[in-house]
Short mmCIF file of N, CA, C and O in Angstrom, two decimals:
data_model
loop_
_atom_site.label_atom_id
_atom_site.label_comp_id
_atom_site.label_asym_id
_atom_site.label_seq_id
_atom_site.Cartn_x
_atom_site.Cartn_y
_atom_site.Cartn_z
N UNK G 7 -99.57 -19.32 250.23
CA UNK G 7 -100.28 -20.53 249.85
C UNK G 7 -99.27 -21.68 249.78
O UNK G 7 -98.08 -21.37 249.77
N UNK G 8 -99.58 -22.78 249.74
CA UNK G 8 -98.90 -24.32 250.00
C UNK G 8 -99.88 -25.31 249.70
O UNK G 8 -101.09 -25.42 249.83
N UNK G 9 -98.62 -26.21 249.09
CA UNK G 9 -99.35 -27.57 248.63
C UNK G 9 -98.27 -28.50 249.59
O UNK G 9 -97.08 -28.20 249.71
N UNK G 10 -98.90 -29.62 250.20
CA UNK G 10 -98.46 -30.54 250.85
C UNK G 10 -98.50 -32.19 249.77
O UNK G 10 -99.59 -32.69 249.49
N UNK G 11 -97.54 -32.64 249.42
CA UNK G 11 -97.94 -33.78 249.19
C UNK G 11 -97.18 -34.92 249.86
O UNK G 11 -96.03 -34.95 250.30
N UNK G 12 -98.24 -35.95 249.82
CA UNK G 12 -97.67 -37.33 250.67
C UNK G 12 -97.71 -38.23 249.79
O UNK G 12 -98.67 -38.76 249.23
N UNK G 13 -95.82 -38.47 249.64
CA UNK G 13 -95.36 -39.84 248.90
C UNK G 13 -95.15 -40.85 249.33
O UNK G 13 -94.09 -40.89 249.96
N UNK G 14 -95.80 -41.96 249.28
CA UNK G 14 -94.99 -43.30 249.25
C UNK G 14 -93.82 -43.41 249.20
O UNK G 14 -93.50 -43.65 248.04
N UNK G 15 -92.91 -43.36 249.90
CA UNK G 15 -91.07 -44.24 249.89
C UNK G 15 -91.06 -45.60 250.51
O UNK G 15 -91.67 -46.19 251.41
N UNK G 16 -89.90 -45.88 249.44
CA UNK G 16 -89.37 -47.10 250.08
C UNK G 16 -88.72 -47.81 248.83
O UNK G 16 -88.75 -47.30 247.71
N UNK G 17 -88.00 -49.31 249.15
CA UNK G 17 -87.91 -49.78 247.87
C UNK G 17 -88.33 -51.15 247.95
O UNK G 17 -89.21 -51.41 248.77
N UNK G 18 -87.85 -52.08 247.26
CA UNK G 18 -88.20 -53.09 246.61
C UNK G 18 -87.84 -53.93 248.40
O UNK G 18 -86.89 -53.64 249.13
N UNK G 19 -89.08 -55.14 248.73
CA UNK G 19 -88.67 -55.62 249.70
C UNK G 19 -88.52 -55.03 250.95
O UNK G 19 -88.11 -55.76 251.85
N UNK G 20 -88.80 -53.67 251.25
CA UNK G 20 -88.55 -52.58 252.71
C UNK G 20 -90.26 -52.16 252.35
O UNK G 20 -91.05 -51.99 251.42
N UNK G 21 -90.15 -52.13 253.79
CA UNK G 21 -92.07 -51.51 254.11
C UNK G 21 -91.87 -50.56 253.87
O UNK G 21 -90.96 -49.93 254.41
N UNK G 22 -93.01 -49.87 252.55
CA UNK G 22 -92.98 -48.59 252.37
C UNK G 22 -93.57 -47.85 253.53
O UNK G 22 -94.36 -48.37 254.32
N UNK G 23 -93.14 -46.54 253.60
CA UNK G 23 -93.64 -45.51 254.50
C UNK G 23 -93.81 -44.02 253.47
O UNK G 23 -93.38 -43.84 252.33
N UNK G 24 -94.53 -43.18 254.29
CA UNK G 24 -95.44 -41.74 254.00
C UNK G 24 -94.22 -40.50 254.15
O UNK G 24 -94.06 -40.09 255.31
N UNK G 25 -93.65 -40.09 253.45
CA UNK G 25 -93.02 -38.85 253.75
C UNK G 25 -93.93 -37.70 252.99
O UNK G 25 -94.13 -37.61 251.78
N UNK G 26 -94.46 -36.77 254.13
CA UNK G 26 -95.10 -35.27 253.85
C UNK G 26 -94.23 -33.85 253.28
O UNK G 26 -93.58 -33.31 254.17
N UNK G 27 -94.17 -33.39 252.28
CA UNK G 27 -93.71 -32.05 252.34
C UNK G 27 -94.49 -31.29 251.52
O UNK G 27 -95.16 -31.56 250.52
N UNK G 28 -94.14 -29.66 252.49
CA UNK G 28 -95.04 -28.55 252.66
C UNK G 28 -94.70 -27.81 251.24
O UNK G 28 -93.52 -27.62 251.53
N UNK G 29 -94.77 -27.45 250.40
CA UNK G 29 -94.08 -26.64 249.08
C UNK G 29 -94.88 -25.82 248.63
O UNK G 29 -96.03 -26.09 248.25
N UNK G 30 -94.26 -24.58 248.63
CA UNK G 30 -94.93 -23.16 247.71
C UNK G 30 -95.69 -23.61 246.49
O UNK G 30 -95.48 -24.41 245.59
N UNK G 31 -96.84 -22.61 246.88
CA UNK G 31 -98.08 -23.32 245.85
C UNK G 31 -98.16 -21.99 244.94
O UNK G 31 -98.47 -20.88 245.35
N UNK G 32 -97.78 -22.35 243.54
CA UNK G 32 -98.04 -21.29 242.82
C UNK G 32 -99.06 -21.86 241.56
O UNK G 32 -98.79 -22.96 241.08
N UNK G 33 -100.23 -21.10 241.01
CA UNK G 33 -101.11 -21.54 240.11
C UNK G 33 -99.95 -21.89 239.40
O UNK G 33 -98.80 -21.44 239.43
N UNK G 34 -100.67 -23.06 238.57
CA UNK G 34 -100.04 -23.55 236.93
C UNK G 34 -99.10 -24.41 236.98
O UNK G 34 -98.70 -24.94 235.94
N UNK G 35 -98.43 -24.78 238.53
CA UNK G 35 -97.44 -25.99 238.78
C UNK G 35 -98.21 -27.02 238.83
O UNK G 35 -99.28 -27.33 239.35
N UNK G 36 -96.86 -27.83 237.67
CA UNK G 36 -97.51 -29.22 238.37
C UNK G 36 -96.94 -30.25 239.43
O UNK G 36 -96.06 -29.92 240.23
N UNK G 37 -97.40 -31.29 239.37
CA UNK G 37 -97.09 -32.13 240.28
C UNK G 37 -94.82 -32.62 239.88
O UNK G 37 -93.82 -32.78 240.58
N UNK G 38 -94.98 -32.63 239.19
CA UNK G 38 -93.66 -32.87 238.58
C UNK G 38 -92.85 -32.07 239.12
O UNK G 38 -91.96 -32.47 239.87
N UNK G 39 -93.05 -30.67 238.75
CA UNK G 39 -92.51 -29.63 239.48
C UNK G 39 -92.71 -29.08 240.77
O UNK G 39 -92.16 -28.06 241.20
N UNK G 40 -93.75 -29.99 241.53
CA UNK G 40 -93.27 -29.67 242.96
C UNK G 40 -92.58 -30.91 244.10
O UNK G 40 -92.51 -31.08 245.32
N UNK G 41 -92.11 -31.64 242.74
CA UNK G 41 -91.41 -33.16 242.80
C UNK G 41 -90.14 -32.33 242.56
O UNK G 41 -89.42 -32.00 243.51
N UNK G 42 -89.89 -32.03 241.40
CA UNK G 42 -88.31 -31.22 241.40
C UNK G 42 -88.09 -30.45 242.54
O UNK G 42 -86.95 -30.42 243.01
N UNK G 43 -89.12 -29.75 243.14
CA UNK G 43 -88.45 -28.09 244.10
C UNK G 43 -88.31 -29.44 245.40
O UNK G 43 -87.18 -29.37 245.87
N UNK G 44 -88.86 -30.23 245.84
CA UNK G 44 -88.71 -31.03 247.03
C UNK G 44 -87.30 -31.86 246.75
O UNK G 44 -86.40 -31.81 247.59
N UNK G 45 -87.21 -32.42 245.88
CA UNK G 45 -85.85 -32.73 245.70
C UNK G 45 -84.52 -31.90 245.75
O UNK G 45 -83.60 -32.11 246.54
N UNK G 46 -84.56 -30.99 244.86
CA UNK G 46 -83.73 -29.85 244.37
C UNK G 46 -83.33 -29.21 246.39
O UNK G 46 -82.23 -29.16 246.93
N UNK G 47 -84.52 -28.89 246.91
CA UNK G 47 -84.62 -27.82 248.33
C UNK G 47 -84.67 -28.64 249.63
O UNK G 47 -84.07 -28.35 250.67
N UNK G 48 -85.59 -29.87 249.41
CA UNK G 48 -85.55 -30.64 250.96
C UNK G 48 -85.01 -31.91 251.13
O UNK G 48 -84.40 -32.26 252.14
N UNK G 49 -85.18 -32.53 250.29
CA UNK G 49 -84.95 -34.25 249.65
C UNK G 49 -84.16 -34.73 248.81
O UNK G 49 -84.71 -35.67 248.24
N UNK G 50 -82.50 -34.45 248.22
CA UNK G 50 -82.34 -35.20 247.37
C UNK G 50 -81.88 -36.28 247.03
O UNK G 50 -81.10 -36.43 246.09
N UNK G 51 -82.44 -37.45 248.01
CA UNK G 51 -82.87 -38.76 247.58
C UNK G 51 -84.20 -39.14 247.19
O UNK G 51 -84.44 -40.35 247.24
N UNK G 52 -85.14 -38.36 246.81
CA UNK G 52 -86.00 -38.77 246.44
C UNK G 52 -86.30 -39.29 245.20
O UNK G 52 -86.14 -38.43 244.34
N UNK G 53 -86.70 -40.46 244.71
CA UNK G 53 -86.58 -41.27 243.49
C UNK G 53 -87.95 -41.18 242.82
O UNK G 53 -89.00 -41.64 243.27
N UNK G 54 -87.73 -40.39 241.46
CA UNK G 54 -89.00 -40.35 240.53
C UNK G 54 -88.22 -40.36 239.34
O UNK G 54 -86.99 -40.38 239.28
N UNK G 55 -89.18 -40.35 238.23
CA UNK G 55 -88.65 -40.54 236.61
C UNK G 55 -89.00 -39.47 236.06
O UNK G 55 -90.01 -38.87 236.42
N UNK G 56 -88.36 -39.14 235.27
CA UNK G 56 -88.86 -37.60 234.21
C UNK G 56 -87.71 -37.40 232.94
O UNK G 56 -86.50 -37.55 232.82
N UNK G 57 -88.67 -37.05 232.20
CA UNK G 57 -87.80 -37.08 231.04
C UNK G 57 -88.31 -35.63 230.05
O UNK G 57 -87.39 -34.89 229.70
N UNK G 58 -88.94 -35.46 229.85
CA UNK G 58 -89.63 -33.79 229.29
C UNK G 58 -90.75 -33.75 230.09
O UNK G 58 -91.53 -34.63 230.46
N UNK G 59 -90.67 -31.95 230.38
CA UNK G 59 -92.12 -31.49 231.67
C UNK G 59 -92.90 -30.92 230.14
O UNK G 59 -92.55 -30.43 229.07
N UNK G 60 -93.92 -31.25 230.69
CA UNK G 60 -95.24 -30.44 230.27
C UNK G 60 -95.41 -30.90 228.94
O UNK G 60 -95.81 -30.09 228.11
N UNK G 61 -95.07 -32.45 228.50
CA UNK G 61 -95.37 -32.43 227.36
C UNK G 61 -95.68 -33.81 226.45
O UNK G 61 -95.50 -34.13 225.27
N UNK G 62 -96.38 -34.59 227.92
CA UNK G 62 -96.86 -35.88 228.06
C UNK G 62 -96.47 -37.01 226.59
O UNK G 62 -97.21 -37.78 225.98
N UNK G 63 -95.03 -36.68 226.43
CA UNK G 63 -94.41 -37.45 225.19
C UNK G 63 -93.49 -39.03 225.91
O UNK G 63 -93.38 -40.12 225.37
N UNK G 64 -93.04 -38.67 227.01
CA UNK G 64 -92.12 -39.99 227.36
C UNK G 64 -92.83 -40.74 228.36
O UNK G 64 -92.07 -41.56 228.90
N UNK G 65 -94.02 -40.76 228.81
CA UNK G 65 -94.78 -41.00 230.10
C UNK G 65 -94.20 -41.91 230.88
O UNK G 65 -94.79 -42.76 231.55
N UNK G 66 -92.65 -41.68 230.78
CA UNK G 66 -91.55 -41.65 232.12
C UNK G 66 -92.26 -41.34 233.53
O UNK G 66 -91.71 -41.88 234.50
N UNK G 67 -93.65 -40.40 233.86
CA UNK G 67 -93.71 -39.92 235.30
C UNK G 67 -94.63 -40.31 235.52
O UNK G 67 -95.28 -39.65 236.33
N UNK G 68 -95.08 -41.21 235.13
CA UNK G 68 -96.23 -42.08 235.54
C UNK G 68 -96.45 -42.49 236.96
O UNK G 68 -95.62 -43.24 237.46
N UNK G 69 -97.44 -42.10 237.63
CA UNK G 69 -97.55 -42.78 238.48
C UNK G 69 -99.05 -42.58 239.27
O UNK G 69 -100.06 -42.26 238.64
N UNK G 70 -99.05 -42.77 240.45
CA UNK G 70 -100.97 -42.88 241.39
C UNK G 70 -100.79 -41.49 241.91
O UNK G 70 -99.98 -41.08 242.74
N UNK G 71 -101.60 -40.91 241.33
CA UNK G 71 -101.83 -39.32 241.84
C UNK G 71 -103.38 -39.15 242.57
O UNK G 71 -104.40 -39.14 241.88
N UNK G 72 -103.41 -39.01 243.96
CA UNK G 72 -104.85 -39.31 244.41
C UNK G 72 -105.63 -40.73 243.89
O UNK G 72 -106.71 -41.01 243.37
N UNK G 73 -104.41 -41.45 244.37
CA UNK G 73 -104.98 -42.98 243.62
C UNK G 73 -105.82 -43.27 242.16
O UNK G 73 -106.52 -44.25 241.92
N UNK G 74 -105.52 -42.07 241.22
CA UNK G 74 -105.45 -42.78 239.92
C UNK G 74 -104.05 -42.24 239.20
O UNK G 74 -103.26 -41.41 239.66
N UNK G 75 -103.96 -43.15 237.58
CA UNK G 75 -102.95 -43.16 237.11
C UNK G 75 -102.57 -41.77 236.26
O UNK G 75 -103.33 -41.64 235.30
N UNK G 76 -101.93 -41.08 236.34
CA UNK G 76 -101.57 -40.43 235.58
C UNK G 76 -100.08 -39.47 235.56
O UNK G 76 -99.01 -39.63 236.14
N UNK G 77 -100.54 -38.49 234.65
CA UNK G 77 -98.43 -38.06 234.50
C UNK G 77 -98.46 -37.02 235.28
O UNK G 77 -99.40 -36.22 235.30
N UNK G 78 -97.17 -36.91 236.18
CA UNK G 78 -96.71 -35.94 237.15
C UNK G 78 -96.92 -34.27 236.32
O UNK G 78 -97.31 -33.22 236.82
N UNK G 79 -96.50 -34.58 234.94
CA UNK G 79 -96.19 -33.05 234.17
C UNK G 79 -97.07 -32.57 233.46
O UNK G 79 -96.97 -31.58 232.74
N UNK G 80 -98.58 -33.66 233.75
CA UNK G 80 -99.62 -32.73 233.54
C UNK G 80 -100.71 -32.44 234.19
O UNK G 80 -101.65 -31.69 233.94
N UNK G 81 -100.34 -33.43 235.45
CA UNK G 81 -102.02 -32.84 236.38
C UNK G 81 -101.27 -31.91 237.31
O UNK G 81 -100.13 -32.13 237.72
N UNK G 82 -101.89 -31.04 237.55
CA UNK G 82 -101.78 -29.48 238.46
C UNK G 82 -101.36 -29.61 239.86
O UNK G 82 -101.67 -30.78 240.08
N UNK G 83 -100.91 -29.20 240.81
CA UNK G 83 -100.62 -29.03 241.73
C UNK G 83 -101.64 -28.23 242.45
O UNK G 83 -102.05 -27.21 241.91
N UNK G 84 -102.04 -28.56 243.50
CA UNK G 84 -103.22 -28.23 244.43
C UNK G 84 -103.10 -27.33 245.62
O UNK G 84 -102.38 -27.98 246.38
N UNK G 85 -103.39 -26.23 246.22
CA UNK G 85 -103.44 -26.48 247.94
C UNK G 85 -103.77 -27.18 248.37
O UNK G 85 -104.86 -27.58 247.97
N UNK G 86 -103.14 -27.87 249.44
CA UNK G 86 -104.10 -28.87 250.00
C UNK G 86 -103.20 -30.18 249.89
O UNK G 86 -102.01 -30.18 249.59
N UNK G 87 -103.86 -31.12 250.14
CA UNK G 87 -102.93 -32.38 250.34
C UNK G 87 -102.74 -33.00 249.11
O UNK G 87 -103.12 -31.96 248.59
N UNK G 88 -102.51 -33.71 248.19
CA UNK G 88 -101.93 -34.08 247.03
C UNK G 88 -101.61 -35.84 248.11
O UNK G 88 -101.28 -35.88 249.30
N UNK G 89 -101.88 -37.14 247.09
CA UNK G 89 -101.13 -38.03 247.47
C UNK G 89 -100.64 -39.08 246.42
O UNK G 89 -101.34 -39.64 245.58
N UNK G 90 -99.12 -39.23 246.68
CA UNK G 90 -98.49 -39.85 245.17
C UNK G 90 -97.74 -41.10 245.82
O UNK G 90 -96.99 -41.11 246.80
N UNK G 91 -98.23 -42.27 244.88
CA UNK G 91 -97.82 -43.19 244.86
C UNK G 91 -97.11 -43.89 243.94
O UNK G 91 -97.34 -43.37 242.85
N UNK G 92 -95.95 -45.34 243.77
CA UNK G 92 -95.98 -45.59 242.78
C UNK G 92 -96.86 -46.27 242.00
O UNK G 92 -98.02 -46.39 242.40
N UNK G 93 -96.54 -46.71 241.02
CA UNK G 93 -97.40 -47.49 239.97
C UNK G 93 -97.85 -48.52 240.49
O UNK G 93 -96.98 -49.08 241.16
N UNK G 94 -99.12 -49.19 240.50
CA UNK G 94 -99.56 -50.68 240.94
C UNK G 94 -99.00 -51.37 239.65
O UNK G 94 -98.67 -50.78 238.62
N UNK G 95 -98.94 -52.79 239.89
CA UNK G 95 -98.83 -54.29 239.42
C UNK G 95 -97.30 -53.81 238.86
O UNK G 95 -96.98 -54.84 238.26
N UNK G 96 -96.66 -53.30 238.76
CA UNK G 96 -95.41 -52.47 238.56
C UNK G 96 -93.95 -53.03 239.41
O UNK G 96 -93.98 -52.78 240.62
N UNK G 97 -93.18 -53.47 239.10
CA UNK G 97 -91.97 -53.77 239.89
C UNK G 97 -91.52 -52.46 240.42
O UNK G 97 -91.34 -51.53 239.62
N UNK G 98 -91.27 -52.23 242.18
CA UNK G 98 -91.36 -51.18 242.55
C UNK G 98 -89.27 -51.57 242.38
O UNK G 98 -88.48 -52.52 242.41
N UNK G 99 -89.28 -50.36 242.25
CA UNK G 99 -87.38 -50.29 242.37
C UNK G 99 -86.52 -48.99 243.44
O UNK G 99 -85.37 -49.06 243.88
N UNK G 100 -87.64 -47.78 243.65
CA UNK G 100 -87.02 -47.06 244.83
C UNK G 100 -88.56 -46.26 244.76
O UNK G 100 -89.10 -46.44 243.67
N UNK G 101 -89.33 -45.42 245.68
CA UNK G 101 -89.88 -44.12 245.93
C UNK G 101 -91.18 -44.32 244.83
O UNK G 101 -92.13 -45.07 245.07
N UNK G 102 -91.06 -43.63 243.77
CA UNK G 102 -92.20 -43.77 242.86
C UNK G 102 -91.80 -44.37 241.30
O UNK G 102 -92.48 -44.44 240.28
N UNK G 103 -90.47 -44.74 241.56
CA UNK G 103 -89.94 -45.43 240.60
C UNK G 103 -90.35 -46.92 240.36
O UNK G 103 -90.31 -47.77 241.24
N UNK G 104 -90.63 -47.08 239.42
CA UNK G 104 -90.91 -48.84 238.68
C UNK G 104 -90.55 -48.88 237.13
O UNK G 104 -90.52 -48.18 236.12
N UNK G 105 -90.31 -50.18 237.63
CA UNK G 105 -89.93 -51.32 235.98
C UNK G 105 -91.35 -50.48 235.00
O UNK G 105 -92.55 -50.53 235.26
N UNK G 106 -90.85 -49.96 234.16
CA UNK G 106 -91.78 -49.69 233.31
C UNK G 106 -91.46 -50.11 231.72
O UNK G 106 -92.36 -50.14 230.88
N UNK G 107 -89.49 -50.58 231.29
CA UNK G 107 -89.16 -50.89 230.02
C UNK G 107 -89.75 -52.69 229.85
O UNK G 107 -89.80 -53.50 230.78
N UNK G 108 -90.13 -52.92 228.50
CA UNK G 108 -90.73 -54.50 228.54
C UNK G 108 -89.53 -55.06 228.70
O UNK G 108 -88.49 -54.42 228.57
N UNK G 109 -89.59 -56.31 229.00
CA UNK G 109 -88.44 -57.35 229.42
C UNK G 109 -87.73 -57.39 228.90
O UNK G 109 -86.63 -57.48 229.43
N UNK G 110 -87.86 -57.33 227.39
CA UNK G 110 -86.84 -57.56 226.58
C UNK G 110 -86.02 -56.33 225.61
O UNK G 110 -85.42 -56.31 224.53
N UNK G 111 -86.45 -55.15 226.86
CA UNK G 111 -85.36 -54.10 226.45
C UNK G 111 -84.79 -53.82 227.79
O UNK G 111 -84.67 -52.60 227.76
N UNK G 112 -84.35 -54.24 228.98
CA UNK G 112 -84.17 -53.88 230.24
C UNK G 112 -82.78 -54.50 230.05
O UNK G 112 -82.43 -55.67 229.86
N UNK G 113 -82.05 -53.28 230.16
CA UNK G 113 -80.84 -53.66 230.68
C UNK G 113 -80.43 -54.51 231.64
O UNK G 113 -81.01 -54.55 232.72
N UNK G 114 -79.39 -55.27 231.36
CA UNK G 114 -79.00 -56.38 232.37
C UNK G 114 -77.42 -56.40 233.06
O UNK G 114 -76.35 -56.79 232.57
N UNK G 115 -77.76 -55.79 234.50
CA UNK G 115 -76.62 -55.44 235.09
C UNK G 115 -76.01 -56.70 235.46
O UNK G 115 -76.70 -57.60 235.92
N UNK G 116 -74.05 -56.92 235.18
CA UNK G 116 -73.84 -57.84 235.62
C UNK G 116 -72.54 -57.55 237.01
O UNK G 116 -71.99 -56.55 237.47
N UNK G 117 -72.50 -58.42 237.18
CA UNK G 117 -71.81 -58.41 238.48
C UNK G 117 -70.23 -58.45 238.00
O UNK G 117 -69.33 -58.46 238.84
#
């Protein structure tokens, strides 16, 4: 069995594009964790946020799962096609990564 999902890449200012990968589908994974095994095994530039799995406390993994919003570490992993995007109205910054701290806690890199 296999779950395929198709992410949105790209970053800030570059036309995003669709990268597909094929990943062992085992009941009870979620989307988070078949974000880790694609990174970890095929991809590791792939840019997502995570901060504790399975325990919807830092909602760090926010993002468009079948075009609605929700957290990577708690909706399920599927056979079948899966499609993840980043966050709308969201400052995109790489892949499924976005500005998600308010303005006035965002670190300010200087040159």
């Amino acid at each position: 069995m296999k779950a395929t999902l198709s992410i949105q890449r790209g970053a800030l200012g570059a036309t995003p594009h669709q990268d597909t990968f094929d990943i062992p589908f085992e009941h009870g994974q979620s989307i988070l964790d078949g974000l880790r095994a694609i990174r970890r095994s095929m991809d590791p530039s792939l840019a997502f946020r995570f901060s504790c799995i399975n325990a919807n406390a830092c909602k760090e993994c926010m993002m468009l799962i079948d075009g609605k919003v929700d957290y990577a570490c708690t909706v399920r992993l599927k056979e079948g096609m899966t499609t993840l995007a980043p966050l709308p109205k969201k400052a995109l910054i790489r892949d499924l990564v976005t500005e998600i701290a308010p303005p006035d806690e965002r670190l300010m890199l200087r040159s």
